[in-house]
PDB file of C-alpha atoms in Angstrom:
ATOM      1  CA  MET B   1      17.869 -15.734 -31.634  1.00  0.00           C
ATOM      2  CA  ASN B   2      17.941 -14.422 -28.070  1.00  0.00           C
ATOM      3  CA  GLN B   3      14.885 -16.557 -27.275  1.00  0.00           C
ATOM      4  CA  ALA B   4      17.111 -19.657 -27.387  1.00  0.00           C
ATOM      5  CA  LYS B   5      18.903 -18.472 -24.237  1.00  0.00           C
ATOM      6  CA  ILE B   6      15.558 -17.978 -22.488  1.00  0.00           C
ATOM      7  CA  TRP B   7      14.543 -21.605 -23.141  1.00  0.00           C
ATOM      8  CA  LEU B   8      17.818 -22.762 -21.578  1.00  0.00           C
ATOM      9  CA  VAL B   9      16.979 -20.909 -18.358  1.00  0.00           C
ATOM     10  CA  VAL B  10      13.211 -21.369 -18.208  1.00  0.00           C
ATOM     11  CA  LYS B  11      11.808 -24.883 -18.348  1.00  0.00           C
ATOM     12  CA  PRO B  12       9.677 -25.458 -21.493  1.00  0.00           C
ATOM     13  CA  THR B  13       6.815 -26.703 -19.298  1.00  0.00           C
ATOM     14  CA  VAL B  14       6.769 -23.334 -17.535  1.00  0.00           C
ATOM     15  CA  GLY B  15       7.829 -21.096 -20.415  1.00  0.00           C
ATOM     16  CA  LEU B  16       5.267 -22.362 -22.923  1.00  0.00           C
ATOM     17  CA  PRO B  17       2.148 -21.392 -20.901  1.00  0.00           C
ATOM     18  CA  LEU B  18       3.734 -18.019 -20.099  1.00  0.00           C
ATOM     19  CA  PHE B  19       4.533 -17.501 -23.791  1.00  0.00           C
ATOM     20  CA  LEU B  20       0.991 -18.406 -24.859  1.00  0.00           C
ATOM     21  CA  GLY B  21      -0.413 -16.200 -22.097  1.00  0.00           C
ATOM     22  CA  GLY B  22       1.739 -13.304 -23.246  1.00  0.00           C
ATOM     23  CA  VAL B  23       0.631 -13.728 -26.857  1.00  0.00           C
ATOM     24  CA  ALA B  24      -3.018 -13.886 -25.758  1.00  0.00           C
ATOM     25  CA  ALA B  25      -2.601 -10.753 -23.622  1.00  0.00           C
ATOM     26  CA  ILE B  26      -0.991  -8.853 -26.500  1.00  0.00           C
ATOM     27  CA  ALA B  27      -3.780  -9.987 -28.846  1.00  0.00           C
ATOM     28  CA  VAL B  28      -6.421  -8.698 -26.408  1.00  0.00           C
ATOM     29  CA  ILE B  29      -4.623  -5.362 -25.954  1.00  0.00           C
ATOM     30  CA  VAL B  30      -4.299  -4.880 -29.717  1.00  0.00           C
ATOM     31  CA  HIS B  31      -7.949  -5.856 -30.218  1.00  0.00           C
ATOM     32  CA  LEU B  32      -9.096  -3.323 -27.609  1.00  0.00           C
ATOM     33  CA  ALA B  33      -6.840  -0.672 -29.141  1.00  0.00           C
ATOM     34  CA  VAL B  34      -8.398  -1.240 -32.565  1.00  0.00           C
ATOM     35  CA  LEU B  35     -11.942  -1.074 -31.195  1.00  0.00           C
ATOM     36  CA  SER B  36     -11.340   2.124 -29.221  1.00  0.00           C
TER      37      SER B  36
END
């Protein structure tokens, strides 16, 4: 997995919120796309 290399560079304390934020943003975009 390429994500393993990312965790080695980005601290988990910083990467986790960014990851969750990215997932939330994608979920919102998909939700809006389905509604429109």
